[in-house]
XYZ file of C-alpha atoms in Angstrom:
230
model
C 0.000 0.000 0.000
C 1.368 3.399 -1.022
C 1.990 5.762 1.882
C 0.446 9.228 1.603
C 2.524 12.227 2.639
C 1.001 15.655 3.241
C 3.212 18.695 2.621
C 1.993 21.954 4.144
C 4.108 24.715 2.609
C 3.099 28.171 1.399
C 5.922 28.495 -1.154
C 4.489 26.532 -4.061
C 7.763 26.048 -5.978
C 9.465 24.557 -2.919
C 6.498 22.323 -2.153
C 6.367 21.057 -5.731
C 10.086 20.256 -5.641
C 9.634 18.118 -2.525
C 6.478 16.564 -3.968
C 8.178 15.517 -7.180
C 11.139 13.988 -5.328
C 8.893 12.008 -2.986
C 6.663 10.824 -5.827
C 9.740 9.495 -7.605
C 10.375 7.463 -4.444
C 6.930 5.913 -4.711
C 4.902 8.008 -2.263
C 1.538 9.635 -2.872
C 1.852 13.329 -2.012
C -0.771 15.995 -1.316
C 0.129 19.690 -1.154
C -1.527 22.350 1.020
C -0.554 26.007 1.189
C -2.361 27.093 4.370
C -3.292 25.787 7.798
C -7.092 25.952 7.237
C -6.809 24.106 3.920
C -4.661 21.370 5.429
C -6.799 21.045 8.547
C -9.972 20.662 6.499
C -8.322 17.887 4.473
C -7.004 16.146 7.593
C -10.482 16.054 9.100
C -11.628 14.187 5.988
C -8.672 11.820 5.841
C -5.377 11.673 7.702
C -2.111 11.216 5.797
C 0.472 8.616 6.784
C 3.012 11.369 7.496
C 2.874 15.169 7.556
C 5.626 17.620 6.616
C 4.874 21.128 7.882
C 6.532 24.532 7.484
C 6.415 26.824 10.526
C 5.377 29.997 8.730
C 2.263 29.605 6.604
C 1.280 32.743 4.712
C 0.087 35.431 7.095
C 0.298 32.997 10.023
C 3.869 33.401 11.224
C 3.560 30.336 13.456
C 0.691 28.636 11.649
C 2.703 25.435 11.356
C 3.076 25.208 15.114
C -0.675 25.586 15.551
C -1.350 23.000 12.864
C 1.033 20.554 14.536
C -0.810 21.015 17.832
C -4.165 20.390 16.139
C -2.944 17.406 14.139
C -1.246 15.822 17.131
C -4.518 16.051 19.080
C -6.284 14.287 16.205
C -3.656 11.555 15.768
C -1.172 11.029 18.644
C 0.858 8.434 16.715
C 1.052 10.123 13.309
C 4.628 10.961 12.204
C 5.040 14.746 11.924
C 8.136 16.539 10.634
C 8.814 20.239 10.478
C 10.681 21.373 7.365
C 11.437 25.063 7.635
C 14.015 27.807 7.122
C 13.696 28.740 10.801
C 16.622 27.128 12.581
C 16.794 28.824 15.973
C 17.069 26.569 19.005
C 13.861 28.115 20.368
C 11.928 27.174 17.223
C 13.317 23.622 17.261
C 12.426 23.130 20.913
C 8.976 24.647 20.332
C 8.313 22.250 17.464
C 9.345 19.205 19.473
C 7.349 20.317 22.495
C 4.264 20.427 20.297
C 4.807 16.789 19.427
C 6.784 16.761 16.175
C 8.897 13.669 15.584
C 11.634 15.589 13.807
C 12.624 19.149 12.913
C 14.502 19.663 9.645
C 15.792 22.849 8.058
C 15.454 23.554 4.348
C 19.194 23.354 3.743
C 18.947 19.592 4.239
C 19.639 17.546 1.117
C 16.764 15.692 -0.529
C 18.379 12.261 0.042
C 18.883 13.075 3.728
C 15.313 14.295 4.081
C 14.006 11.157 2.383
C 16.081 8.978 4.703
C 14.438 10.619 7.717
C 10.969 10.174 6.179
C 11.658 6.566 5.216
C 12.818 5.709 8.741
C 9.615 6.951 10.358
C 7.333 5.369 7.784
C 9.219 2.075 7.870
C 8.477 1.759 11.580
C 4.789 2.487 11.082
C 4.556 0.084 8.131
C 6.286 -2.698 10.045
C 3.800 -2.392 12.860
C 0.829 -2.185 10.511
C 1.963 -5.381 8.783
C 2.004 -7.123 12.137
C 5.561 -8.404 11.985
C 6.140 -7.267 15.560
C 2.577 -7.870 16.730
C 3.517 -10.380 19.425
C 5.997 -8.153 21.201
C 5.025 -6.466 24.439
C 7.163 -4.999 27.179
C 6.361 -4.426 30.855
C 8.551 -2.744 33.443
C 6.912 -1.884 36.755
C 4.115 0.562 35.965
C 5.082 0.731 32.295
C 3.399 -1.370 29.600
C 4.297 -1.057 25.910
C 2.227 -2.705 23.192
C 4.526 -2.801 20.170
C 1.806 -3.838 17.740
C -0.242 -0.707 18.403
C 2.459 1.765 19.467
C 0.534 1.977 22.731
C 2.157 3.118 25.961
C 0.474 2.751 29.347
C 1.681 4.035 32.691
C -0.103 2.435 35.642
C -2.944 1.570 33.286
C -3.369 5.078 31.852
C -2.455 5.782 28.198
C 0.511 8.046 27.492
C 0.182 9.785 24.117
C 3.680 9.394 22.720
C 4.788 10.258 19.210
C 6.469 7.564 17.095
C 9.933 8.866 18.016
C 9.080 9.176 21.700
C 7.655 5.648 21.795
C 10.855 4.085 20.478
C 13.016 6.141 22.830
C 10.993 4.845 25.796
C 11.143 1.320 24.374
C 14.942 1.519 24.026
C 15.341 2.683 27.617
C 12.861 0.263 29.197
C 14.164 -2.843 27.415
C 17.219 -2.873 29.656
C 16.436 -1.046 32.897
C 19.457 0.294 34.712
C 21.608 0.331 31.572
C 22.654 3.729 30.243
C 21.661 4.476 26.660
C 23.745 7.128 24.942
C 22.095 9.745 22.775
C 23.432 8.035 19.645
C 21.897 4.727 20.771
C 18.542 6.436 21.321
C 18.742 7.958 17.827
C 19.400 4.501 16.417
C 16.475 3.025 18.343
C 14.125 5.733 17.087
C 15.531 5.330 13.561
C 15.952 9.038 13.124
C 19.013 11.258 12.898
C 18.876 13.887 15.608
C 21.446 16.026 17.347
C 22.148 15.862 21.073
C 19.982 18.879 21.898
C 17.031 17.355 20.047
C 17.313 14.081 21.975
C 17.403 16.119 25.188
C 14.218 17.939 24.149
C 12.493 14.630 23.412
C 13.471 13.261 26.838
C 12.119 16.371 28.569
C 8.843 16.084 26.682
C 8.536 12.369 27.486
C 9.077 13.061 31.173
C 6.409 15.774 31.147
C 3.890 13.418 29.586
C 4.448 10.794 32.264
C 4.475 13.406 35.034
C 1.128 14.743 33.800
C -0.284 11.354 34.819
C 1.940 10.753 37.834
C 3.596 13.706 39.535
C 6.083 11.342 41.222
C 7.291 9.770 37.978
C 11.100 9.508 38.018
C 11.825 6.360 36.012
C 13.971 8.170 33.410
C 17.200 9.374 34.977
C 20.091 11.294 33.455
C 23.599 9.818 33.504
C 25.466 13.084 33.083
C 27.879 13.085 30.177
C 26.720 9.608 29.145
C 23.014 9.470 28.376
C 19.836 8.221 30.064
C 18.600 5.106 31.835
C 15.259 3.584 32.838
C 15.026 2.910 36.550
C 12.449 0.372 37.659
C 11.243 0.804 41.239
């Protein structure tokens, strides 16, 4: 089944360039130039992955708002920002809103496609059921690999695809430190150290929203992170 990618970008020439490259790779691609147009389409049918620019026409941060709305509609949908805005504040803002990755427009097309392929490959693998029998439990944590479902003490934790695999990598071997590069490998995305740190902070906040005493993810300073079972 062909995966459908939505590109939300107000510069038509740029959007068409990305569209043509992704179509050559075998994806179905839909283009939207504004947040309202994209949101209306998403309410009718969700894509398999969304690529969003931060600035959309007159809406300077329309992409951030769209990410927030789309993430509420589909907690597990892969979302990538692709934008010229490369400040650390913008990157952190995008990840806090639930994006799986934040790319800048100077990225090469092959590199961008590798990031997209990695996220979609994970979703496709799960949809095909090849990992359907795998579950993981550690104390109050329960991970259902077949459905990308995370539970903490019986309550669902709405993790993105990237966040889910980071938690999975940590919880598989409690007490063992996972370096940032190992967490990138587990999530099958290429992120820098600051981005991994932002993901960890967001993951912690999601668990702490359900359990104010949550402290299972600890920092091994200068080394990485570990999962600590009680």
